[in-house]
XYZ file of C-alpha atoms in Angstrom:
609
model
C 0.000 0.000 0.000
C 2.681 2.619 1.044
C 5.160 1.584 -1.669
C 1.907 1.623 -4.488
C 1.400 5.025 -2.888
C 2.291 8.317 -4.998
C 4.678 10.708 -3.558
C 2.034 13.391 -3.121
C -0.105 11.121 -1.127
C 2.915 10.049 1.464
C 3.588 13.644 2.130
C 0.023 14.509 3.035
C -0.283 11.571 5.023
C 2.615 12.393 7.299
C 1.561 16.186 7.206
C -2.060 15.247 8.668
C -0.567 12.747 11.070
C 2.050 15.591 12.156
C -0.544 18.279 12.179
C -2.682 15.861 14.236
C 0.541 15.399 16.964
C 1.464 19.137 16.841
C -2.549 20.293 17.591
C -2.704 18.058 20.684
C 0.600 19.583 21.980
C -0.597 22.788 20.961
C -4.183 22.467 22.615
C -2.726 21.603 25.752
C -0.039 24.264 25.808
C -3.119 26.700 25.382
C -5.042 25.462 28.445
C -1.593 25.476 30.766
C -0.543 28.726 29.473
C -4.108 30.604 29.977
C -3.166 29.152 33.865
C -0.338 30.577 34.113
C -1.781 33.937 31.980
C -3.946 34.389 35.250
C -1.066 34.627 37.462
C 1.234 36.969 35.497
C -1.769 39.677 34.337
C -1.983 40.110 37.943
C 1.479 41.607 38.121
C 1.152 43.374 35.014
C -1.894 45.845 36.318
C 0.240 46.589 39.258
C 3.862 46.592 38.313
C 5.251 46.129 35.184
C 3.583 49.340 33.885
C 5.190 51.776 36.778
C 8.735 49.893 36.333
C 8.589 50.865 32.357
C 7.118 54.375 33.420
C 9.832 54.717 35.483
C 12.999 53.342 32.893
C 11.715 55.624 30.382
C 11.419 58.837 32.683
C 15.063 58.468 33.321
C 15.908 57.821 29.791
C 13.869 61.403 29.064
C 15.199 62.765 32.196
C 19.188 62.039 31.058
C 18.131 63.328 27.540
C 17.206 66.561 29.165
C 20.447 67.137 30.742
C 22.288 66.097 27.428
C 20.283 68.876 25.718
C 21.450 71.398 28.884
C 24.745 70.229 28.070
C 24.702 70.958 24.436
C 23.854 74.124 25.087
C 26.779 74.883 27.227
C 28.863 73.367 24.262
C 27.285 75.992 22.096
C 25.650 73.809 20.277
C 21.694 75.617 20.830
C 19.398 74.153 17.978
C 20.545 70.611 18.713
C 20.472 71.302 22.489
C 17.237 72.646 21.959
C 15.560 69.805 19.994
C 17.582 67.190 21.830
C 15.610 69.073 25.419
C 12.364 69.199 23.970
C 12.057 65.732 23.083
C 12.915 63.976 26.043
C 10.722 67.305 27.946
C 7.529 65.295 26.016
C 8.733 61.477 26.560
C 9.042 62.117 30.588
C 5.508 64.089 30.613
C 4.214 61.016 28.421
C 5.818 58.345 31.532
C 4.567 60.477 34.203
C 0.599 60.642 32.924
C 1.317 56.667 32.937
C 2.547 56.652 36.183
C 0.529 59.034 38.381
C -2.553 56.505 36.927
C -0.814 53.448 37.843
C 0.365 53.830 41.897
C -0.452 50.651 43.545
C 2.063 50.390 46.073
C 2.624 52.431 49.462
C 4.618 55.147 49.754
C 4.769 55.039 45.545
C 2.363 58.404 45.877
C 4.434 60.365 47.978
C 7.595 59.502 45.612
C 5.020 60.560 42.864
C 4.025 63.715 44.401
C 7.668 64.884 44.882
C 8.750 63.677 41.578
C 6.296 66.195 39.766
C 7.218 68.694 42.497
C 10.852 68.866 41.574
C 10.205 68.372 37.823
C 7.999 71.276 37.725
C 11.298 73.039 39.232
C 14.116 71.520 36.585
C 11.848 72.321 33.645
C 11.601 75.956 35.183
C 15.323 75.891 35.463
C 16.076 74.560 32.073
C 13.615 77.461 30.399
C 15.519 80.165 32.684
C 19.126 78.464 31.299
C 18.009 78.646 27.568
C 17.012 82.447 27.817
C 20.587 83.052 29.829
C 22.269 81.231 27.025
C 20.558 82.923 24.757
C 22.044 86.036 26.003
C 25.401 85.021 25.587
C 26.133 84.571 29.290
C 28.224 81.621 29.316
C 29.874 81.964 32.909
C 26.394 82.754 34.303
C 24.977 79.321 32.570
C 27.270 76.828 33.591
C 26.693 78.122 36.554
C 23.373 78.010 37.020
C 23.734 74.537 35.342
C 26.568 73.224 37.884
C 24.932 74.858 41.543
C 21.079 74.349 40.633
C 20.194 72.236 37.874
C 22.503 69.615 38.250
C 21.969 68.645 41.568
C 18.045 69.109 41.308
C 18.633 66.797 38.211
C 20.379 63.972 40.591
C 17.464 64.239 43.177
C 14.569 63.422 40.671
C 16.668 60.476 39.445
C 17.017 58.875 42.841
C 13.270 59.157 43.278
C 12.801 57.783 39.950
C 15.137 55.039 40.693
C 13.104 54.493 44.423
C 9.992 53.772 41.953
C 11.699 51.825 40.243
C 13.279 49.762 42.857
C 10.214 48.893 45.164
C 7.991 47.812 41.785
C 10.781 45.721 40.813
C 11.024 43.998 44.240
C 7.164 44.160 44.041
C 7.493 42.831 40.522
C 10.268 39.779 41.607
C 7.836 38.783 44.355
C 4.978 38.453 41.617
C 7.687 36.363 39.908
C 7.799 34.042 42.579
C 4.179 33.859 43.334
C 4.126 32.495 39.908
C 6.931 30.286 39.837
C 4.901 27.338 41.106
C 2.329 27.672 38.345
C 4.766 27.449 35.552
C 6.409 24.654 37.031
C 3.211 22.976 37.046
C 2.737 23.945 33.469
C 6.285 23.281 32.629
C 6.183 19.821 33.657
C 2.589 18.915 32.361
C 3.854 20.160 28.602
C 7.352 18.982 28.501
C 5.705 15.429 29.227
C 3.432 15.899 26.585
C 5.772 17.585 24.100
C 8.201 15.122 24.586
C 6.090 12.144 23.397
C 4.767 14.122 20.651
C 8.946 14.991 19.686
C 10.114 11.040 20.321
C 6.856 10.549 17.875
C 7.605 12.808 15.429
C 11.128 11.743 14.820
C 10.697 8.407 14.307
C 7.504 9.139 12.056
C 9.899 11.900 10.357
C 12.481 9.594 9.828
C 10.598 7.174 8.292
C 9.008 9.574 5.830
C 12.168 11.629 4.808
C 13.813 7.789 4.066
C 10.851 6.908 2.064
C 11.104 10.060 -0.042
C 14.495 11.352 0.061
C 16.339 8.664 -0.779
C 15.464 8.197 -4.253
C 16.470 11.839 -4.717
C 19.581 10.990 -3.167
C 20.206 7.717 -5.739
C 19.419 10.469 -8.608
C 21.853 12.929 -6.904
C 25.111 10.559 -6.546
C 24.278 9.048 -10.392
C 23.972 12.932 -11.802
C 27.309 13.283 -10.026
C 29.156 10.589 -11.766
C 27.754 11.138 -15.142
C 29.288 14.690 -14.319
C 32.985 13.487 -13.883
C 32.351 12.076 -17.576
C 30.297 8.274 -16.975
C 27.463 8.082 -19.223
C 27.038 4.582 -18.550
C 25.675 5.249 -15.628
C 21.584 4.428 -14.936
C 19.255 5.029 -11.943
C 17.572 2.331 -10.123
C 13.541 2.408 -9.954
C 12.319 1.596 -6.967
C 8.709 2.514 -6.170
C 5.928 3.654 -8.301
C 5.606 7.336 -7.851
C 6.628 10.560 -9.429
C 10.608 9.677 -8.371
C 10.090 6.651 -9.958
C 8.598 8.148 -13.223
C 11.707 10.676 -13.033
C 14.333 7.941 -12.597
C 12.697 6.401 -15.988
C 12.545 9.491 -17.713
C 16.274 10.329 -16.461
C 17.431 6.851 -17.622
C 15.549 7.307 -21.288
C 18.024 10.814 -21.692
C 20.657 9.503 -20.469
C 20.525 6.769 -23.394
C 19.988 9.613 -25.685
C 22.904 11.622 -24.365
C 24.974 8.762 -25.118
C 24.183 8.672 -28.165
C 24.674 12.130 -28.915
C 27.658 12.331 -27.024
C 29.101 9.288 -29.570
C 28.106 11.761 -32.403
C 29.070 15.383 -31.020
C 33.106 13.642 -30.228
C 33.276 12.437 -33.723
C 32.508 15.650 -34.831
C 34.443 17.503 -32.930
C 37.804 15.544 -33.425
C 37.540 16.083 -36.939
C 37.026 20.263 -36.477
C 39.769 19.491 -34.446
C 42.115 18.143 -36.433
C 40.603 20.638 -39.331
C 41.747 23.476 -36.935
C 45.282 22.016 -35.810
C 45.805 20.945 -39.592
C 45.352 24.940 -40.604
C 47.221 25.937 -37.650
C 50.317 23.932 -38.516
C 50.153 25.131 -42.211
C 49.937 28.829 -41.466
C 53.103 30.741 -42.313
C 52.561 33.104 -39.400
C 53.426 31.882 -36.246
C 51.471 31.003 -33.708
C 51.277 31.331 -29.966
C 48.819 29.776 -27.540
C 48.924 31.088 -24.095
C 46.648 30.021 -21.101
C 45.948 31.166 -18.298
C 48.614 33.029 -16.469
C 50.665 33.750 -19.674
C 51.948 30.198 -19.641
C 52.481 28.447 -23.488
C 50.167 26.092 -24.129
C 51.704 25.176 -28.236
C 53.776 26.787 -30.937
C 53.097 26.082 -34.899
C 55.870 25.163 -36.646
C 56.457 29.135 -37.628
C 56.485 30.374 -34.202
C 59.101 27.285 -33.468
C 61.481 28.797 -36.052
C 60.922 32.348 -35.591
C 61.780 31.900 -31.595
C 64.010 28.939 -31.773
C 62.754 26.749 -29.325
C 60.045 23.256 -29.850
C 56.656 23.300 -28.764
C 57.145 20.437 -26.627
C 59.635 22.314 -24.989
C 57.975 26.168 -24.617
C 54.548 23.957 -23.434
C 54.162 25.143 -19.752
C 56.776 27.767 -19.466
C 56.007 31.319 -19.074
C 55.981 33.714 -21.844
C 58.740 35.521 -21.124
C 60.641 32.347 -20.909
C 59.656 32.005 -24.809
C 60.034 35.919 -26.222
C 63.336 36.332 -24.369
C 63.353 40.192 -25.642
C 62.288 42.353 -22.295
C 60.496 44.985 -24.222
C 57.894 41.989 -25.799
C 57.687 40.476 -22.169
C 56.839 44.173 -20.849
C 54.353 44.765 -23.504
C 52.620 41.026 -23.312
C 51.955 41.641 -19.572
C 51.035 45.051 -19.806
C 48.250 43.578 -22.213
C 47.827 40.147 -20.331
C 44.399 41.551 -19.006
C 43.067 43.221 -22.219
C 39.855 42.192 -23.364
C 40.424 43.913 -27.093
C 42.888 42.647 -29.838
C 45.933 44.350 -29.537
C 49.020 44.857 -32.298
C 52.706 46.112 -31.914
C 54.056 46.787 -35.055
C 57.917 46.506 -36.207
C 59.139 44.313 -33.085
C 62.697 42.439 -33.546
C 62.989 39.066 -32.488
C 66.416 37.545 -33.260
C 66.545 33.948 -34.332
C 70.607 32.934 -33.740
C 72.356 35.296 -35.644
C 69.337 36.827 -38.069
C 66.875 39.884 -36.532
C 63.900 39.770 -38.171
C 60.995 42.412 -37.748
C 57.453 41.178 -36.605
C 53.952 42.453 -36.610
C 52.529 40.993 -32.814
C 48.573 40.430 -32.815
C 47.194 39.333 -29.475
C 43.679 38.141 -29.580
C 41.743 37.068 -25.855
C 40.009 34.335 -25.848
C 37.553 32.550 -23.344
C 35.798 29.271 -23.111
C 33.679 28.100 -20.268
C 36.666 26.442 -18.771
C 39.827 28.739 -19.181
C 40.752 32.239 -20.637
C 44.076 33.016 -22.871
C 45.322 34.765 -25.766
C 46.463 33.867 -29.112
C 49.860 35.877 -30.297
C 50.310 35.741 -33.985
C 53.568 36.821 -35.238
C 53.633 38.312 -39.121
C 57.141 38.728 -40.938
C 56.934 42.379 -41.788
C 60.812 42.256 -42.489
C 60.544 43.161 -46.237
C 58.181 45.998 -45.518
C 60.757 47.525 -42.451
C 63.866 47.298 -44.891
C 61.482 49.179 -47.487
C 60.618 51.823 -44.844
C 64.013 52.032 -43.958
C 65.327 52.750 -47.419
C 61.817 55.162 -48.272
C 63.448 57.073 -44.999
C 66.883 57.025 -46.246
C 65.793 58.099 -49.751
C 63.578 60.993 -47.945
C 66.765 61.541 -45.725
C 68.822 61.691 -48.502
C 67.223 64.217 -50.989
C 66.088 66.642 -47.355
C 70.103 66.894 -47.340
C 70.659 67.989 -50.936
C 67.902 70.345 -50.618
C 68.794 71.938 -47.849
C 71.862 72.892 -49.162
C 70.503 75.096 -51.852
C 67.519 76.506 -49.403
C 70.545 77.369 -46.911
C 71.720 79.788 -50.425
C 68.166 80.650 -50.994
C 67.959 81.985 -47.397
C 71.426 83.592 -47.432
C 70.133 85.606 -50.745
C 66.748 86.335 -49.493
C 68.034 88.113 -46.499
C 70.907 90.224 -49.134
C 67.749 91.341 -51.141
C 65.641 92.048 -47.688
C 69.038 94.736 -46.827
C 68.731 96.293 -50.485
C 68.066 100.237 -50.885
C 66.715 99.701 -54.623
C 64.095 97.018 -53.393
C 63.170 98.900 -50.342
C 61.900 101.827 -52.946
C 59.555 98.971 -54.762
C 56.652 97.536 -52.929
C 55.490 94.858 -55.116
C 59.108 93.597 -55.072
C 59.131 93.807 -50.824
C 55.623 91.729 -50.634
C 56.801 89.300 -53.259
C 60.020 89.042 -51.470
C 58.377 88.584 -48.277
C 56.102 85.936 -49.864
C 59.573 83.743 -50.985
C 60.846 84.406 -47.452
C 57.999 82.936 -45.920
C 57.738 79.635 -48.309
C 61.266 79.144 -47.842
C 61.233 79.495 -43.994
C 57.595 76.378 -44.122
C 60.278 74.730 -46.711
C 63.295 74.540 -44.556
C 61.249 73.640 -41.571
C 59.875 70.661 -43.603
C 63.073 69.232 -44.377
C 63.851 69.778 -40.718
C 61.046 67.152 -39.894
C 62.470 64.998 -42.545
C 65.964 64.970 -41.463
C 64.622 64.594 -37.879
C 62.101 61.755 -38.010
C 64.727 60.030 -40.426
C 67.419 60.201 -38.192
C 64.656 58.102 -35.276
C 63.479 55.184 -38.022
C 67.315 54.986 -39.138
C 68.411 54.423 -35.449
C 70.818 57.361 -35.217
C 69.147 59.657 -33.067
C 71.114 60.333 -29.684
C 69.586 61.787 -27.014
C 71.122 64.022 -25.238
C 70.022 63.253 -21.434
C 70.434 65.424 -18.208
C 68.792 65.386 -14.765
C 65.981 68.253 -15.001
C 62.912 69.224 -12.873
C 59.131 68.793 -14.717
C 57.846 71.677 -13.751
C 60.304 73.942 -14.446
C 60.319 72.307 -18.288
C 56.593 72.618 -18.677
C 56.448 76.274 -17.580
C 59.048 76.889 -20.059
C 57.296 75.547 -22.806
C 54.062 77.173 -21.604
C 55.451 80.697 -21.258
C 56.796 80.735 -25.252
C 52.594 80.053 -26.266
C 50.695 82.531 -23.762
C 51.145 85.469 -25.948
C 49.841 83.576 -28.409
C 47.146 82.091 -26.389
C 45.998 85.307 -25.303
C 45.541 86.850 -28.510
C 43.088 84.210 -29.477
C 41.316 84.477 -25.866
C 42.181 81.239 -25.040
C 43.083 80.226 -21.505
C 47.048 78.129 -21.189
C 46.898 76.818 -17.619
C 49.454 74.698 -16.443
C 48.329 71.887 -13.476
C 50.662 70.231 -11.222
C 48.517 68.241 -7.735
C 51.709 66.662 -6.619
C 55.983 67.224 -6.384
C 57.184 65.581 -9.494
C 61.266 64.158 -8.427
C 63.872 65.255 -11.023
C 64.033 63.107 -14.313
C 66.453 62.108 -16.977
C 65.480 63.619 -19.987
C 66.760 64.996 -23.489
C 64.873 68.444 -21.979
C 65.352 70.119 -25.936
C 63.189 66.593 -27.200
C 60.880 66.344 -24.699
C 59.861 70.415 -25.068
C 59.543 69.840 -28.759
C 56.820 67.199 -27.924
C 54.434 69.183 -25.482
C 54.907 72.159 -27.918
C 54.150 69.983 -30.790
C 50.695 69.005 -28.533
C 49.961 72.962 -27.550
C 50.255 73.885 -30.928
C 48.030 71.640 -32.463
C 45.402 72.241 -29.516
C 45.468 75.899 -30.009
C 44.619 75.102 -33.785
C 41.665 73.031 -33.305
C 40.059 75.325 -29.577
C 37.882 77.393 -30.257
C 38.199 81.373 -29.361
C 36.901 81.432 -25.803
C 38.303 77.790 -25.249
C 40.522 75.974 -22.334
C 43.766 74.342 -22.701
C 45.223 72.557 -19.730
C 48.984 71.224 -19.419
C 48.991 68.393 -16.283
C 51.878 66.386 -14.852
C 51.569 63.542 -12.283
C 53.345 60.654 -11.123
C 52.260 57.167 -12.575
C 54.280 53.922 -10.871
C 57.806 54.880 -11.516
C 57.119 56.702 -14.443
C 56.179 60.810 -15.369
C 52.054 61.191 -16.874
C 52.193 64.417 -18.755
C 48.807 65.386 -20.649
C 47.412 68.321 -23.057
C 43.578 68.613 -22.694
C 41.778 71.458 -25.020
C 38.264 72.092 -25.471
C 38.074 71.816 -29.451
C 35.839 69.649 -31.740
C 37.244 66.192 -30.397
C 38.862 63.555 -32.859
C 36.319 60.682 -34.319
C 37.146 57.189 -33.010
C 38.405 55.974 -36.129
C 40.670 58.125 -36.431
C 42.512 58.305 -33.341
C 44.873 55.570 -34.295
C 45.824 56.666 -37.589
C 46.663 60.332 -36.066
C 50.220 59.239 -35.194
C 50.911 58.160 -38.467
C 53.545 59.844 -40.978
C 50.881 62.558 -43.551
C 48.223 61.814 -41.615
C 46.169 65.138 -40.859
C 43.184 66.058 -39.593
C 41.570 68.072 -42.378
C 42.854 70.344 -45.568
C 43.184 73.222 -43.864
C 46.035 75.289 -45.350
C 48.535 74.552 -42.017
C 51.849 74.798 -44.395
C 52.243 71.183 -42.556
C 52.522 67.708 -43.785
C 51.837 65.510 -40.626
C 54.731 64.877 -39.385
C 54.526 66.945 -35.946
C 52.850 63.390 -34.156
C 54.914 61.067 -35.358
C 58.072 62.921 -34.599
C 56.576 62.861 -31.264
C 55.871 59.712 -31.519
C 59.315 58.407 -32.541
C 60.727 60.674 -29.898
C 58.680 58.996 -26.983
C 59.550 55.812 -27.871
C 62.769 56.578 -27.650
C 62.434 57.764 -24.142
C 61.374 54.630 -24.011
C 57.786 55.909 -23.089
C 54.687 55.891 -24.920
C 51.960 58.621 -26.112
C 47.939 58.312 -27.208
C 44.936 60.336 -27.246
C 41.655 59.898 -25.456
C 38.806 62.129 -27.360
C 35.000 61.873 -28.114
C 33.408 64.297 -30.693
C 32.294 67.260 -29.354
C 34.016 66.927 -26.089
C 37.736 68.248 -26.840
C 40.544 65.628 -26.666
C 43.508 64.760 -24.153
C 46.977 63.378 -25.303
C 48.893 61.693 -23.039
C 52.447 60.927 -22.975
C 53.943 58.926 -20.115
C 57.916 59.017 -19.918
C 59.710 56.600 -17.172
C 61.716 58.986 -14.718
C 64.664 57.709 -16.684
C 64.992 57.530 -20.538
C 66.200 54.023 -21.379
């Protein structure tokens, strides 16, 4: 009958039979407590009420004094409210007590009680006013020689009311000691049986429907470590039986599937390694904690070591140049693909120049990136020679400018020109092409001289701010003739750096130039320097139109500019700066949205490597 039964009819027959047990305890609980109710409502009427009456009028009372003593701390609206409120509570108390005196000499307490109050609250009205005139000797004072002591004498009568309805209140207590005990014993006899009952009936219940749902549990939990094979036993004839049957009928399915889904997926698998191992580019799989998981055959030539080998080590155990291991862990937590163009990786004796990509991945299980490494050797040497070529015709022109300039300024000095003004604005006109001319091959010569590898620096120790207020002071005329505001902002001492100072001014001039071309008349340029973990944060923030999102990266590029504006440039100011920076070993970007005005930032360590 029981194991026939469903599982919805064996709960509800141990619920009635528990409710059943649980109203007879309860039923006589009622009777033995309405005995005992008798006793205690008693002492209630007569006791309880003055002994809270009397806790709470020296709560109120103590409030009152802490609201006098604000006062003489010159603290009068808080004093004030603080005085009021506890003025109200102790009137509330005393109502509750003057209706409530049941024992002897409890009215004569009571009568002297609202005597004296009626005196502290006339003494605590007279100490406000004297406050109020600024009379602070004269109130503490008053507070220390009248109130005070007046305040101590209330309490003790407050605490005498409380004390004899207390001892009036523990006798009560006693008288009804014997009636609980009664009580006590009669239920704990009853409740007892009804406990030993309901245990055993409990026990037998939770067996009879737990324990299927324990079977189910421990099988789920091996199929979860991998064993499909696994299949739970039916026992009884309810809904946990229908569930193991249902459970067993997927977990024949799932085994089928699973038979399907792993043949699939070894051949995508062998698809994917297949490709992997055919790519040209190397490949680098990193796990979790930047540790190699596999190398393609690419990556094994390009950084000389197996993939059995690199499997487990760290990465910079495997790119054994320290400025790739700085830059992999300074992207290790990236969530974005990230490239670092023209990086040399030497190979025994051969350098050859890679493109990095580092892609994040995650899978349920682990997270990790994948590095691919593209040969962009050819297109360096190319660069190299496009910068050599550029370097090389900036020279021969320059020669013949430096002539053009030397001639210019022998015509400028001319008495017979001086008489002609056509010939002095045309004149000026050559004077001014040839000045945006010379400058040009000055970028040239300079930006060749950083992708050729022969720019020096010239280092010396030098203090921040006195740099940046330098380079400041050489714009604010200009600033101020446009109406913009040059502010330079420094929140914290800045310790002396090792700089090339001539390099690093040419950069933030670079950035104040261009942000007084694009702010707006009216507009705000600000010039900040902080420290950033042993390194120098140096930013440029104007108010102007912003710079889209697509083309933020492309602004450090060589001829990249903004618009066609006639600037007499040809977008090289950035990438000088660029090139610069990165030979400070530091690095420079911009933050911008449209609309909003845009920040570049260029962080320099404290020492140029």
């Amino acid at each position: 009958m029981w194991r026939k039964s469903s599982l919805r009819q064996k709960i509800l027959i141990g619920y009635f039979i528990l409710v059943a047990v649980i109203a007879t305890v309860g039923a006589w609980s009622i009777y033995n407590v309405q005995q005992l109710n008798k006793v205690l409502t008693d002492i209630t009427k007569e006791n309880y009420i003055s002994v809270l009456a009397a806790e709470n009028m020296i709560g109120a009372l103590e409030r009152q004094d802490s609201g006098a003593l604000f006062l003489l701390l010159g603290e009068k609206q808080q004093g004030l409210e603080i005085y009021q409120a506890g003025r109200e509570e102790f009137q509330y108390w005393f109502d509750q007590e003057e209706r409530n005196i049941t024992l002897p000499n409890e009215g004569e307490l009571v009568v002297r009680i609202k005597d004296n109050y009626s005196k502290y609250s006339q003494l605590l009205d007279a100490l406000t006013r004297l406050n109020a005139s600024g009379d602070g000797g004269g109130v503490r004072r008053m507070y220390l020689v009248e109130i005070y002591p007046l305040f101590n004498t209330i309490r003790a009568d407050l605490q005498n009311v409380l004390a004899i309805n207390h001892q009036e209140f523990i006798a009560g207590n006693a008288r009804s000691g014997d009636t609980a005990r009664q009580a006590a014993v009669s239920v704990a006899a009853v409740g007892g049986s009804a406990v030993i009952f309901g245990i055993i009936f409990a026990l037998a219940l939770s067996t009879a429907v737990v324990q299927p749902v324990i079977r189910l549990t421990e099988t789920i939990k091996r199929i979860r470590e991998g064993n499909l094979s696994e299949t739970v036993a039916v026992s009884a004839l309810d809904e946990m039986g229908n569930l193991a049957s249902e459970f067993n009928s997927m977990l024949q399915r799932l085994r089928a599937y699973e038979n399907v889904i792993y043949g699939k997926l070894a051949v995508e698998q062998q698809k994917a390694l297949a490709i992997i191992q055919a790519m040209a580019d190397g490949i680098v799989l990193l796990g979790q904690n930047q540790q190699v998981v596999m190398l393609n055959p690419a990556a094994e030539q390009i950084l000389g070591i197996k993939s059995a080998d690199a499997a487990g080590k760290y990465a910079g155990q495997v790119f054994l140049q320290p400025d790739i291991v700085r830059w992999l862990e300074q992207t290790g937590n990236s969530d974005q693909m990230l490239v670092e163009r023209a990086v040399a990786i030497k190979a025994g004796r051969q350098e050859h120049f890679y493109e990095i990509e580092v892609t994040p991945f995650k899978t349920w299980e682990e997270t990790g990136n994948v590095i691919i490494l593209k040969d962009v050797t050819n297109f360096k040497l190319l660069d190299k020679k496009k910068a050599e070529f550029l370097s090389g015709i900036a020279h021969e022109i320059r020669t013949p400018l430096t002539s053009i300039t030397m001639g210019l300024g022998i015509l400028n000095e001319s008495s017979i020109l001086k008489e002609n003004r056509s010939a002095i604005e045309i004149l000026a006109v050559i004077q001014e092409e040839t000045a945006r001319l010379t400058t040009l091959m000055d970028e040239f010569l300079e930006l060749s001289r950083f992708e050729s590898g022969g720019a020096e620096l010239k280092t010396q120790q030098l203090e921040v701010a006195a740099l940046l207020e330098r380079t400041i002071a050489a714009f604010r005329m200009q600033a101020e003739k446009v109406h913009i505001r040059l502010e330079l902002s420094m929140s914290e001492p800045i310790p002396p750096v090792v700089w090339d100072a001539g390099k690093i001014q040419s950069v933030i001039s670079n950035l104040i130039t261009n942000a007084l071309r694009y702010t707006p008349t009216g507009g705000r340029i600000v010039v900040t320097a902080g420290n950033a973990a042993d390194a120098v944060l140096i930013s440029v923030t104007d108010t102007g139109p912003g710079i889209p999102g697509k083309l933020q990266k492309k602004i450090f590029d060589k001829f990249f500019q903004m618009d066609a504006r006639p600037t007499g440039k040809v977008g090289l100011g950035l990438a000088i700066c660029k090139a610069i920076v990165k030979k400070h070993g530091g690095k420079i970007w911009v933050e911008s949205r449209e609309g909003q005005g845009a920040t570049f930032f260029v962080e320099l360590p404290i020492q140029a490597t």
